[in-house]
PDB file of C-alpha atoms in Angstrom:
ATOM      1  CA  MET A  24      31.881 -12.513 -10.893  1.00 82.00           C
ATOM      2  CA  LYS A  25      28.208 -12.069  -9.960  1.00 92.00           C
ATOM      3  CA  ASN A  26      26.668 -14.485  -7.470  1.00 96.00           C
ATOM      4  CA  ILE A  27      23.170 -15.762  -8.215  1.00 97.00           C
ATOM      5  CA  LEU A  28      21.032 -17.689  -5.745  1.00 97.00           C
ATOM      6  CA  ILE A  29      18.633 -20.191  -7.352  1.00 97.00           C
ATOM      7  CA  VAL A  30      15.767 -21.276  -5.101  1.00 96.00           C
ATOM      8  CA  ASP A  31      13.509 -24.132  -6.275  1.00 94.00           C
ATOM      9  CA  ASP A  32      12.403 -27.441  -4.757  1.00 91.00           C
ATOM     10  CA  GLU A  33      12.563 -29.158  -8.157  1.00 91.00           C
ATOM     11  CA  GLN A  34      16.074 -30.590  -8.471  1.00 93.00           C
ATOM     12  CA  HIS A  35      16.078 -30.710 -12.269  1.00 94.00           C
ATOM     13  CA  ILE A  36      15.338 -26.959 -12.436  1.00 93.00           C
ATOM     14  CA  LEU A  37      18.136 -26.215  -9.987  1.00 94.00           C
ATOM     15  CA  GLU A  38      20.576 -28.217 -12.125  1.00 95.00           C
ATOM     16  CA  LEU A  39      19.304 -26.734 -15.394  1.00 95.00           C
ATOM     17  CA  LEU A  40      19.660 -23.140 -14.208  1.00 96.00           C
ATOM     18  CA  LYS A  41      22.956 -23.818 -12.452  1.00 96.00           C
ATOM     19  CA  PHE A  42      24.441 -25.279 -15.663  1.00 96.00           C
ATOM     20  CA  ASN A  43      23.263 -22.472 -17.927  1.00 96.00           C
ATOM     21  CA  LEU A  44      24.127 -19.608 -15.580  1.00 96.00           C
ATOM     22  CA  ARG A  45      27.607 -20.959 -14.876  1.00 95.00           C
ATOM     23  CA  LYS A  46      28.090 -21.349 -18.621  1.00 95.00           C
ATOM     24  CA  GLU A  47      27.416 -17.593 -18.872  1.00 94.00           C
ATOM     25  CA  GLY A  48      30.117 -16.868 -16.286  1.00 94.00           C
ATOM     26  CA  TYR A  49      28.016 -16.489 -13.139  1.00 96.00           C
ATOM     27  CA  ASN A  50      28.689 -18.161  -9.819  1.00 95.00           C
ATOM     28  CA  THR A  51      25.627 -19.843  -8.304  1.00 96.00           C
ATOM     29  CA  PHE A  52      24.255 -20.952  -4.974  1.00 97.00           C
ATOM     30  CA  GLU A  53      21.396 -23.453  -4.918  1.00 96.00           C
ATOM     31  CA  ALA A  54      18.643 -23.908  -2.335  1.00 95.00           C
ATOM     32  CA  ASP A  55      15.764 -26.384  -2.435  1.00 94.00           C
ATOM     33  CA  SER A  56      13.839 -24.635   0.335  1.00 94.00           C
ATOM     34  CA  GLY A  57      13.021 -21.136   1.509  1.00 93.00           C
ATOM     35  CA  VAL A  58      14.709 -21.731   4.864  1.00 94.00           C
ATOM     36  CA  LEU A  59      17.970 -22.745   3.210  1.00 95.00           C
ATOM     37  CA  ALA A  60      17.757 -19.779   0.837  1.00 95.00           C
ATOM     38  CA  LEU A  61      17.555 -17.322   3.742  1.00 94.00           C
ATOM     39  CA  GLU A  62      20.522 -19.019   5.423  1.00 94.00           C
ATOM     40  CA  ILE A  63      22.593 -18.672   2.245  1.00 95.00           C
ATOM     41  CA  LEU A  64      21.661 -14.995   1.998  1.00 94.00           C
ATOM     42  CA  LYS A  65      22.684 -14.459   5.606  1.00 91.00           C
ATOM     43  CA  HIS A  66      26.214 -15.789   5.099  1.00 92.00           C
ATOM     44  CA  ASN A  67      27.063 -14.992   1.463  1.00 93.00           C
ATOM     45  CA  LYS A  68      27.220 -12.066  -0.924  1.00 92.00           C
ATOM     46  CA  VAL A  69      24.442 -12.556  -3.468  1.00 94.00           C
ATOM     47  CA  ASP A  70      23.792 -10.214  -6.396  1.00 93.00           C
ATOM     48  CA  LEU A  71      20.472 -11.624  -7.643  1.00 95.00           C
ATOM     49  CA  VAL A  72      17.903 -14.235  -6.574  1.00 96.00           C
ATOM     50  CA  ILE A  73      15.832 -16.496  -8.824  1.00 96.00           C
ATOM     51  CA  LEU A  74      13.000 -17.563  -6.531  1.00 95.00           C
ATOM     52  CA  ASP A  75      10.297 -20.184  -7.058  1.00 93.00           C
ATOM     53  CA  ILE A  76       6.951 -19.382  -5.449  1.00 90.00           C
ATOM     54  CA  MET A  77       5.580 -22.871  -4.787  1.00 88.00           C
ATOM     55  CA  MET A  78       7.730 -24.490  -2.089  1.00 86.00           C
ATOM     56  CA  SER A  79       6.719 -26.663   0.837  1.00 80.00           C
ATOM     57  CA  ASP A  80       8.366 -25.008   3.853  1.00 83.00           C
ATOM     58  CA  LYS A  81       8.422 -21.285   3.122  1.00 87.00           C
ATOM     59  CA  ASP A  82       6.888 -20.288  -0.170  1.00 88.00           C
ATOM     60  CA  GLY A  83       8.477 -17.693  -2.434  1.00 89.00           C
ATOM     61  CA  TYR A  84       6.170 -14.933  -1.238  1.00 90.00           C
ATOM     62  CA  GLU A  85       7.280 -15.437   2.372  1.00 91.00           C
ATOM     63  CA  VAL A  86      10.952 -15.524   1.373  1.00 93.00           C
ATOM     64  CA  LEU A  87      10.514 -12.380  -0.719  1.00 92.00           C
ATOM     65  CA  LYS A  88       8.910 -10.576   2.222  1.00 90.00           C
ATOM     66  CA  GLU A  89      11.863 -11.462   4.444  1.00 92.00           C
ATOM     67  CA  ILE A  90      14.320 -10.329   1.782  1.00 91.00           C
ATOM     68  CA  ARG A  91      12.576  -6.958   1.500  1.00 86.00           C
ATOM     69  CA  PHE A  92      12.261  -6.453   5.273  1.00 86.00           C
ATOM     70  CA  ASN A  93      15.952  -7.190   5.895  1.00 86.00           C
ATOM     71  CA  ARG A  94      18.145  -4.088   5.796  1.00 78.00           C
ATOM     72  CA  ASP A  95      21.027  -5.982   4.157  1.00 82.00           C
ATOM     73  CA  THR A  96      18.963  -7.511   1.346  1.00 86.00           C
ATOM     74  CA  LYS A  97      16.069  -5.085   0.840  1.00 81.00           C
ATOM     75  CA  ASN A  98      17.446  -3.852  -2.516  1.00 79.00           C
ATOM     76  CA  LEU A  99      18.484  -7.270  -3.801  1.00 88.00           C
ATOM     77  CA  PRO A 100      17.031  -7.927  -7.288  1.00 89.00           C
ATOM     78  CA  VAL A 101      14.623 -10.876  -7.331  1.00 91.00           C
ATOM     79  CA  ILE A 102      13.096 -12.769 -10.258  1.00 92.00           C
ATOM     80  CA  LEU A 103      10.065 -14.888  -9.305  1.00 91.00           C
ATOM     81  CA  LEU A 104       9.378 -18.242 -10.963  1.00 89.00           C
ATOM     82  CA  SER A 105       5.877 -19.653 -10.852  1.00 84.00           C
ATOM     83  CA  ALA A 106       3.660 -22.298 -12.381  1.00 80.00           C
ATOM     84  CA  LYS A 107       0.819 -19.862 -11.715  1.00 72.00           C
ATOM     85  CA  SER A 108      -0.042 -17.790 -14.759  1.00 66.00           C
ATOM     86  CA  GLU A 109      -2.955 -15.824 -13.301  1.00 66.00           C
ATOM     87  CA  GLU A 110      -2.542 -12.053 -13.435  1.00 69.00           C
ATOM     88  CA  ILE A 111      -3.379 -11.748  -9.725  1.00 73.00           C
ATOM     89  CA  ASP A 112      -0.369 -13.933  -8.832  1.00 71.00           C
ATOM     90  CA  LYS A 113       1.945 -11.757 -10.906  1.00 72.00           C
ATOM     91  CA  ILE A 114       0.540  -8.576  -9.373  1.00 78.00           C
ATOM     92  CA  LEU A 115       0.978  -9.981  -5.856  1.00 78.00           C
ATOM     93  CA  GLY A 116       4.608 -10.861  -6.576  1.00 78.00           C
ATOM     94  CA  LEU A 117       5.320  -7.399  -7.943  1.00 76.00           C
ATOM     95  CA  GLU A 118       3.534  -5.729  -5.033  1.00 78.00           C
ATOM     96  CA  LEU A 119       5.735  -7.664  -2.613  1.00 79.00           C
ATOM     97  CA  GLY A 120       8.794  -6.260  -4.355  1.00 79.00           C
ATOM     98  CA  ALA A 121       9.793  -8.701  -7.113  1.00 84.00           C
ATOM     99  CA  ASP A 122      11.716  -7.109  -9.978  1.00 83.00           C
ATOM    100  CA  ASP A 123      10.564  -9.611 -12.604  1.00 86.00           C
ATOM    101  CA  TYR A 124       8.210 -12.572 -12.944  1.00 86.00           C
ATOM    102  CA  ILE A 125       8.512 -15.615 -15.218  1.00 89.00           C
ATOM    103  CA  THR A 126       5.861 -18.300 -15.634  1.00 87.00           C
ATOM    104  CA  LYS A 127       6.754 -21.994 -15.865  1.00 85.00           C
ATOM    105  CA  PRO A 128       7.463 -23.640 -18.222  1.00 87.00           C
ATOM    106  CA  PHE A 129       9.952 -21.011 -19.367  1.00 87.00           C
ATOM    107  CA  SER A 130      12.724 -20.590 -21.900  1.00 91.00           C
ATOM    108  CA  VAL A 131      16.121 -20.860 -20.214  1.00 93.00           C
ATOM    109  CA  LYS A 132      17.568 -18.513 -22.814  1.00 93.00           C
ATOM    110  CA  GLU A 133      14.922 -15.906 -22.002  1.00 91.00           C
ATOM    111  CA  LEU A 134      15.572 -16.242 -18.288  1.00 93.00           C
ATOM    112  CA  VAL A 135      19.327 -15.758 -18.793  1.00 94.00           C
ATOM    113  CA  VAL A 136      18.631 -12.657 -20.898  1.00 92.00           C
ATOM    114  CA  ARG A 137      16.391 -11.272 -18.156  1.00 90.00           C
ATOM    115  CA  VAL A 138      19.068 -11.956 -15.544  1.00 93.00           C
ATOM    116  CA  LYS A 139      21.618 -10.032 -17.611  1.00 91.00           C
ATOM    117  CA  ALA A 140      19.213  -7.149 -18.217  1.00 87.00           C
ATOM    118  CA  LEU A 141      18.287  -6.858 -14.541  1.00 87.00           C
ATOM    119  CA  LEU A 142      21.918  -6.922 -13.402  1.00 89.00           C
ATOM    120  CA  ARG A 143      22.785  -4.236 -15.979  1.00 85.00           C
ATOM    121  CA  ARG A 144      19.939  -2.084 -14.722  1.00 78.00           C
ATOM    122  CA  VAL A 145      21.054  -2.474 -11.116  1.00 75.00           C
ATOM    123  CA  GLU A 146      24.604  -1.491 -12.096  1.00 75.00           C
ATOM    124  CA  SER A 147      23.308   1.583 -13.903  1.00 67.00           C
ATOM    125  CA  LEU A 148      21.452   2.658 -10.768  1.00 61.00           C
ATOM    126  CA  LYS A 149      24.414   2.583  -8.424  1.00 59.00           C
ATOM    127  CA  PRO A 150      24.732   5.978  -6.777  1.00 54.00           C
ATOM    128  CA  GLU A 151      26.919   8.441  -8.612  1.00 53.00           C
ATOM    129  CA  VAL A 152      26.649  11.067  -5.918  1.00 51.00           C
ATOM    130  CA  GLU A 153      28.253  11.654  -2.536  1.00 62.00           C
ATOM    131  CA  ASP A 154      26.396  11.499   0.767  1.00 79.00           C
ATOM    132  CA  LYS A 155      25.708  15.216   0.565  1.00 86.00           C
ATOM    133  CA  VAL A 156      24.976  17.188  -2.612  1.00 89.00           C
ATOM    134  CA  LYS A 157      24.093  20.812  -3.266  1.00 90.00           C
ATOM    135  CA  PHE A 158      22.378  22.218  -6.317  1.00 89.00           C
ATOM    136  CA  GLY A 159      21.435  25.866  -6.458  1.00 88.00           C
ATOM    137  CA  ASP A 160      19.736  26.784  -3.200  1.00 90.00           C
ATOM    138  CA  VAL A 161      18.912  23.163  -2.301  1.00 93.00           C
ATOM    139  CA  GLU A 162      21.070  20.819  -0.216  1.00 94.00           C
ATOM    140  CA  VAL A 163      20.379  17.083   0.191  1.00 93.00           C
ATOM    141  CA  ASP A 164      22.050  14.873   2.783  1.00 91.00           C
ATOM    142  CA  PHE A 165      21.443  11.240   1.800  1.00 87.00           C
ATOM    143  CA  SER A 166      22.900   9.731   4.966  1.00 81.00           C
ATOM    144  CA  LYS A 167      20.705  11.863   7.244  1.00 83.00           C
ATOM    145  CA  ARG A 168      17.799  11.919   4.766  1.00 84.00           C
ATOM    146  CA  THR A 169      17.430  15.674   5.123  1.00 90.00           C
ATOM    147  CA  VAL A 170      16.719  18.406   2.587  1.00 93.00           C
ATOM    148  CA  LYS A 171      17.255  22.137   2.952  1.00 94.00           C
ATOM    149  CA  LYS A 172      16.303  25.034   0.703  1.00 94.00           C
ATOM    150  CA  ASN A 173      17.914  28.380   1.404  1.00 93.00           C
ATOM    151  CA  ASN A 174      19.217  26.776   4.627  1.00 93.00           C
ATOM    152  CA  GLN A 175      15.651  26.055   5.763  1.00 92.00           C
ATOM    153  CA  ASP A 176      14.537  22.465   6.448  1.00 91.00           C
ATOM    154  CA  VAL A 177      12.196  20.998   3.847  1.00 91.00           C
ATOM    155  CA  SER A 178       9.895  18.209   5.001  1.00 88.00           C
ATOM    156  CA  LEU A 179       9.619  15.355   2.478  1.00 85.00           C
ATOM    157  CA  SER A 180       7.648  12.144   2.787  1.00 83.00           C
ATOM    158  CA  PHE A 181       9.513   8.842   2.467  1.00 76.00           C
ATOM    159  CA  LYS A 182       8.442   8.395  -1.175  1.00 79.00           C
ATOM    160  CA  GLU A 183       9.206  12.017  -2.047  1.00 87.00           C
ATOM    161  CA  PHE A 184      12.738  11.624  -0.699  1.00 88.00           C
ATOM    162  CA  GLU A 185      13.249   8.307  -2.537  1.00 87.00           C
ATOM    163  CA  LEU A 186      11.992   9.877  -5.759  1.00 92.00           C
ATOM    164  CA  LEU A 187      14.300  12.877  -5.384  1.00 94.00           C
ATOM    165  CA  LYS A 188      17.220  10.565  -4.600  1.00 91.00           C
ATOM    166  CA  LEU A 189      16.549   8.463  -7.716  1.00 91.00           C
ATOM    167  CA  LEU A 190      16.392  11.557  -9.913  1.00 93.00           C
ATOM    168  CA  ILE A 191      19.626  13.007  -8.512  1.00 91.00           C
ATOM    169  CA  GLU A 192      21.495   9.692  -8.764  1.00 86.00           C
ATOM    170  CA  ASN A 193      20.530   9.577 -12.433  1.00 88.00           C
ATOM    171  CA  LYS A 194      21.162  13.254 -13.139  1.00 87.00           C
ATOM    172  CA  GLY A 195      20.883  14.024 -16.843  1.00 86.00           C
ATOM    173  CA  ARG A 196      19.082  10.753 -17.674  1.00 89.00           C
ATOM    174  CA  VAL A 197      15.457  10.632 -18.711  1.00 90.00           C
ATOM    175  CA  LEU A 198      13.557   8.233 -16.420  1.00 92.00           C
ATOM    176  CA  ASP A 199      10.195   7.015 -17.669  1.00 89.00           C
ATOM    177  CA  ARG A 200       7.261   6.750 -15.297  1.00 87.00           C
ATOM    178  CA  ASP A 201       7.096   2.937 -15.262  1.00 84.00           C
ATOM    179  CA  PHE A 202      10.782   2.773 -14.369  1.00 85.00           C
ATOM    180  CA  ILE A 203      10.285   5.274 -11.530  1.00 87.00           C
ATOM    181  CA  LEU A 204       7.317   3.294 -10.211  1.00 84.00           C
ATOM    182  CA  GLN A 205       9.310   0.090 -10.146  1.00 78.00           C
ATOM    183  CA  ARG A 206      12.350   1.579  -8.421  1.00 80.00           C
ATOM    184  CA  VAL A 207      10.602   3.852  -5.893  1.00 81.00           C
ATOM    185  CA  TRP A 208       7.369   1.980  -5.206  1.00 73.00           C
ATOM    186  CA  GLY A 209       8.777  -1.489  -5.846  1.00 65.00           C
ATOM    187  CA  TYR A 210       5.891  -2.724  -7.941  1.00 48.00           C
ATOM    188  CA  GLU A 211       3.954  -1.913 -11.083  1.00 43.00           C
ATOM    189  CA  PHE A 212       0.665  -0.066 -11.357  1.00 46.00           C
ATOM    190  CA  ASP A 213      -1.614  -1.285 -14.139  1.00 49.00           C
ATOM    191  CA  GLY A 214      -0.667   1.476 -16.520  1.00 48.00           C
ATOM    192  CA  ASP A 215      -1.649   4.161 -14.026  1.00 59.00           C
ATOM    193  CA  THR A 216       1.401   6.365 -13.648  1.00 70.00           C
ATOM    194  CA  ARG A 217      -0.415   9.358 -12.207  1.00 78.00           C
ATOM    195  CA  THR A 218       1.076   8.717  -8.770  1.00 81.00           C
ATOM    196  CA  VAL A 219       4.501   9.669 -10.196  1.00 87.00           C
ATOM    197  CA  ASP A 220       3.121  12.924 -11.589  1.00 90.00           C
ATOM    198  CA  VAL A 221       1.487  13.733  -8.242  1.00 88.00           C
ATOM    199  CA  HIS A 222       4.726  13.178  -6.300  1.00 89.00           C
ATOM    200  CA  ILE A 223       6.706  15.198  -8.850  1.00 93.00           C
ATOM    201  CA  ARG A 224       4.234  18.019  -8.342  1.00 92.00           C
ATOM    202  CA  PHE A 225       4.716  17.808  -4.562  1.00 91.00           C
ATOM    203  CA  LEU A 226       8.508  17.910  -4.978  1.00 93.00           C
ATOM    204  CA  ARG A 227       8.354  20.913  -7.280  1.00 94.00           C
ATOM    205  CA  ARG A 228       6.070  22.725  -4.857  1.00 92.00           C
ATOM    206  CA  LYS A 229       8.669  22.278  -2.119  1.00 93.00           C
ATOM    207  CA  LEU A 230      11.912  22.754  -4.093  1.00 93.00           C
ATOM    208  CA  GLU A 231      11.210  24.955  -7.095  1.00 91.00           C
ATOM    209  CA  ASP A 232      10.751  28.709  -7.032  1.00 88.00           C
ATOM    210  CA  ASP A 233       8.486  28.492 -10.079  1.00 86.00           C
ATOM    211  CA  GLU A 234       6.584  25.207 -10.504  1.00 82.00           C
ATOM    212  CA  LYS A 235       5.577  26.064 -14.079  1.00 84.00           C
ATOM    213  CA  ASN A 236       9.168  26.804 -15.070  1.00 87.00           C
ATOM    214  CA  PRO A 237      11.156  24.308 -12.966  1.00 89.00           C
ATOM    215  CA  ARG A 238      14.870  24.713 -12.540  1.00 90.00           C
ATOM    216  CA  TYR A 239      15.657  21.199 -11.338  1.00 92.00           C
ATOM    217  CA  ILE A 240      13.033  18.599 -12.253  1.00 93.00           C
ATOM    218  CA  GLU A 241      12.390  18.718 -15.980  1.00 92.00           C
ATOM    219  CA  THR A 242       9.403  17.116 -17.712  1.00 92.00           C
ATOM    220  CA  VAL A 243      10.280  15.214 -20.877  1.00 90.00           C
ATOM    221  CA  ARG A 244       6.956  15.245 -22.673  1.00 87.00           C
ATOM    222  CA  GLY A 245       5.504  11.835 -23.403  1.00 84.00           C
ATOM    223  CA  VAL A 246       8.296  10.019 -21.560  1.00 87.00           C
ATOM    224  CA  GLY A 247       8.968  10.994 -17.964  1.00 91.00           C
ATOM    225  CA  TYR A 248      11.305  13.211 -15.961  1.00 93.00           C
ATOM    226  CA  ARG A 249      14.937  14.250 -15.771  1.00 93.00           C
ATOM    227  CA  PHE A 250      16.913  15.950 -13.049  1.00 92.00           C
ATOM    228  CA  ASN A 251      19.001  18.530 -14.821  1.00 83.00           C
ATOM    229  CA  GLU A 252      19.994  21.646 -12.910  1.00 69.00           C
ATOM    230  CA  ARG A 253      19.289  24.624 -15.129  1.00 63.00           C
ATOM    231  CA  SER A 254      21.287  27.795 -14.701  1.00 49.00           C
ATOM    232  CA  GLU A 255      19.350  30.896 -13.810  1.00 49.00           C
TER     233      GLU A 255
END
């Protein structure tokens, strides 16, 4: 059973979401303040957080920052709730690492659907590889965050390593650019996905023998990229 933490200082919203999520088979924790929410996270296993932005003690942005800076919760999926409908508020939430954003008033049915979709996506991204993998002449050690090609160390930036890790963990799957942005950078760019292409180019330069005919990182035209080791 998945555990969902609902954080909102409006009691009727806490009760409404608690009722509907439990009806769908989820277990819930409820917090009417940011301080209480962080305490619950510290002492309980939580699979997803529904987090209101406007709260009196610690607002949702502050709580989200603490979630993302904490090693134990940094990858926890978070859906922000807000009465603010301005685009800048949504962008700020996504830049701070929210996975989704819903404006009040909202449809409970839609929120439940988004919860299910986000949990499915998280499940699909669970690593399917061991701590150390080898493909062709390249070896990646996830625990040490090291990469070698032909037994020589390859220097990757933090984002390059995270991008490579995401591709390998989803070997054989086509990942679109928006999806990669959200998982590696933690927020959305306004339709500008060129940063993904740039980092893919850097990776190919360091790992491929022939950048124009890559063996490992395949371009799926019009969609995104796929890690799919090609035999020589």
